Tab-separated table of C-alpha atoms in Angstrom:
chain	number	residue	atom	x	y	z
A	202	GLY	CA	103.471	9.980	39.067
A	203	ARG	CA	101.387	8.225	36.473
A	204	VAL	CA	100.644	4.585	35.855
A	205	ALA	CA	101.728	3.264	32.458
A	206	ARG	CA	98.878	2.332	30.135
A	207	ARG	CA	98.317	-1.400	29.732
A	208	LYS	CA	97.936	-2.997	26.323
A	209	PRO	CA	97.884	-6.583	25.111
A	210	PHE	CA	101.138	-8.054	23.852
A	211	LEU	CA	100.791	-8.454	20.100
A	212	THR	CA	103.066	-10.721	18.115
A	213	LYS	CA	103.648	-10.206	14.399
A	214	LYS	CA	101.368	-13.213	13.864
A	215	ASN	CA	98.556	-11.535	15.905
A	216	ILE	CA	98.934	-8.286	13.997
A	217	GLN	CA	98.880	-10.071	10.630
A	218	ALA	CA	95.788	-12.086	11.625
A	219	TRP	CA	93.940	-8.899	12.673
A	220	LEU	CA	94.945	-7.172	9.445
A	221	ASN	CA	93.812	-10.145	7.342
A	222	PHE	CA	90.475	-10.246	9.196
A	223	ALA	CA	89.958	-6.514	8.619
A	224	LYS	CA	90.846	-6.730	4.920
A	225	THR	CA	88.626	-9.778	4.407
A	226	HIS	CA	85.600	-8.079	5.978
A	227	LEU	CA	86.215	-4.518	4.826
A	228	LYS	CA	83.328	-4.606	2.360
A	229	SER	CA	81.074	-7.001	4.272
A	230	PRO	CA	77.508	-5.686	4.413
A	231	LYS	CA	76.098	-4.530	7.751
A	232	SER	CA	73.618	-7.405	7.603
A	233	MET	CA	76.504	-9.895	7.839
A	234	TRP	CA	77.541	-8.496	11.238
A	235	GLY	CA	74.058	-9.236	12.572
A	236	LYS	CA	74.804	-12.943	12.014
A	237	VAL	CA	77.972	-12.935	14.144
A	238	LEU	CA	77.888	-14.451	17.637
A	239	TRP	CA	81.008	-13.244	19.452
A	240	CYS	CA	82.348	-15.145	22.463
A	241	ASP	CA	85.237	-14.935	24.879
A	242	GLU	CA	86.285	-15.808	28.396
A	243	THR	CA	87.745	-13.512	31.016
A	244	LYS	CA	89.112	-13.586	34.537
A	245	VAL	CA	87.433	-11.187	36.963
A	246	GLU	CA	89.125	-10.188	40.195
A	247	LEU	CA	86.564	-10.383	43.000
A	248	PHE	CA	88.175	-7.658	45.062
A	249	GLY	CA	90.218	-4.964	43.390
A	250	HIS	CA	92.438	-5.552	40.415
A	251	ASN	CA	95.951	-6.576	39.448
A	252	SER	CA	97.478	-3.145	38.960
A	253	LYS	CA	98.884	-0.349	41.067
A	254	ILE	CA	96.727	2.674	41.735
A	255	TYR	CA	98.290	6.092	41.937
A	256	VAL	CA	96.567	9.116	43.434
A	257	TRP	CA	97.509	12.768	43.655
A	258	ARG	CA	97.478	13.884	47.265
A	259	LYS	CA	99.315	15.967	49.815
A	260	ASN	CA	101.490	14.172	52.371
A	261	ILE	CA	99.184	15.183	55.216
A	262	THR	CA	96.168	13.523	53.515
A	263	ALA	CA	97.741	10.042	53.248
A	264	TYR	CA	95.280	8.548	55.735
A	265	HIS	CA	92.145	10.386	54.646
A	266	GLN	CA	89.408	7.970	53.625
A	267	LYS	CA	89.142	9.221	50.037
A	268	GLU	CA	92.874	8.575	49.476
A	269	HIS	CA	92.627	4.865	50.337
A	270	HIS	CA	92.420	1.891	48.065
A	271	THR	CA	90.851	-0.844	50.194
A	272	THR	CA	92.383	-4.316	49.925
A	273	VAL	CA	91.954	-7.763	51.421
A	274	LYS	CA	94.660	-10.286	52.257
A	275	HIS	CA	95.589	-12.701	49.483
A	276	GLY	CA	93.798	-10.658	46.801
A	277	GLY	CA	90.238	-11.812	47.481
A	278	GLY	CA	90.172	-14.379	44.681
A	279	SER	CA	88.888	-14.370	41.137
A	280	ILE	CA	86.421	-16.140	38.886
A	281	MET	CA	86.591	-17.150	35.235
A	282	LEU	CA	83.596	-16.277	33.061
A	283	TRP	CA	82.552	-17.226	29.524
A	284	GLY	CA	80.030	-15.193	27.610
A	285	CYS	CA	78.732	-14.344	24.176
A	286	PHE	CA	76.908	-11.503	22.449
A	287	SER	CA	75.686	-10.311	19.074
A	288	SER	CA	74.374	-7.069	17.650
A	289	SER	CA	70.995	-8.126	19.118
A	290	GLY	CA	72.200	-8.312	22.725
A	291	THR	CA	73.865	-10.647	25.187
A	292	GLY	CA	73.684	-14.411	25.190
A	293	ALA	CA	74.765	-16.776	27.939
A	294	PHE	CA	77.145	-15.610	30.647
A	295	VAL	CA	78.451	-18.502	32.731
A	296	LYS	CA	80.899	-19.016	35.581
A	297	VAL	CA	83.615	-21.497	34.674
A	298	GLU	CA	84.969	-23.798	37.387
A	299	GLY	CA	88.689	-24.544	37.250
A	300	ILE	CA	90.966	-24.361	34.234
A	301	ILE	CA	89.418	-24.313	30.770
A	302	TYR	CA	90.776	-27.192	28.702
A	303	SER	CA	89.414	-28.094	25.262
A	304	SER	CA	86.947	-30.636	26.686
A	305	LYS	CA	85.545	-28.113	29.174
A	306	TYR	CA	85.333	-25.466	26.438
A	307	GLN	CA	83.413	-27.912	24.240
A	308	SER	CA	81.001	-28.584	27.111
A	309	ILE	CA	80.448	-24.836	27.612
A	310	LEU	CA	79.684	-24.450	23.898
A	311	ALA	CA	77.376	-27.482	23.864
A	312	GLN	CA	75.361	-26.126	26.792
A	313	ASN	CA	75.283	-22.448	25.819
A	314	LEU	CA	76.052	-21.613	22.189
A	315	GLN	CA	72.876	-22.815	20.428
A	316	ALA	CA	70.686	-21.633	23.313
A	317	SER	CA	72.262	-18.179	23.075
A	318	ALA	CA	71.748	-18.071	19.309
A	319	ARG	CA	68.045	-18.939	19.802
A	320	LYS	CA	67.670	-16.332	22.575
A	321	LEU	CA	69.129	-13.706	20.227
A	322	ASN	CA	66.825	-14.805	17.355
A	323	MET	CA	69.755	-15.812	15.181
A	324	ARG	CA	69.196	-18.218	12.318
A	325	ARG	CA	70.926	-21.592	12.138
A	326	ASN	CA	73.630	-20.180	9.871
A	327	PHE	CA	75.080	-17.730	12.400
A	328	ILE	CA	78.830	-17.086	12.411
A	329	PHE	CA	80.640	-18.229	15.563
A	330	GLN	CA	83.477	-15.768	16.240
A	331	HIS	CA	86.122	-16.495	18.881
A	332	ASP	CA	89.572	-15.114	19.676
A	333	ASN	CA	91.771	-17.917	18.233
A	334	ASN	CA	92.717	-19.046	21.727
A	335	PRO	CA	94.102	-22.628	21.580
A	336	LYS	CA	90.964	-24.058	23.289
A	337	PRO	CA	88.463	-23.160	20.539
A	338	THR	CA	90.978	-23.877	17.785
A	339	SER	CA	92.027	-27.329	19.000
A	340	LYS	CA	91.356	-30.164	16.555
A	341	SER	CA	88.789	-31.824	18.840
A	342	THR	CA	86.854	-28.555	19.313
A	343	LYS	CA	86.710	-27.875	15.568
A	344	GLU	CA	85.115	-31.296	15.038
């Protein structure tokens, strides 16, 4: 058997936003992309991952070492990370404790965004690009 490919769920609103972004920046010069500081957060599973693993094997090899996918009880936990990068390299990469609410997101930006821009030799007028998650788009974060 095969495992189905995973892909993000895209609403019509997501698709339209991506299309608008692409159309808006279709003729943007390459130099503009050097001014963009991209950021996002992600959850990383500390042991394994959240999907099934299929292998091709003969019945008699079920317990051979190479056919195993090692696991730990209760999944082994996970961590949340925030990071940023530009065409010049990577900026800050920080572990986030607990759930990210707008106030925590603002604190992460305050402690890491400008420092990352300086590390990457970006001018003051860099473009902060995020994924339109509700945390960075909340009214208090925009202020």
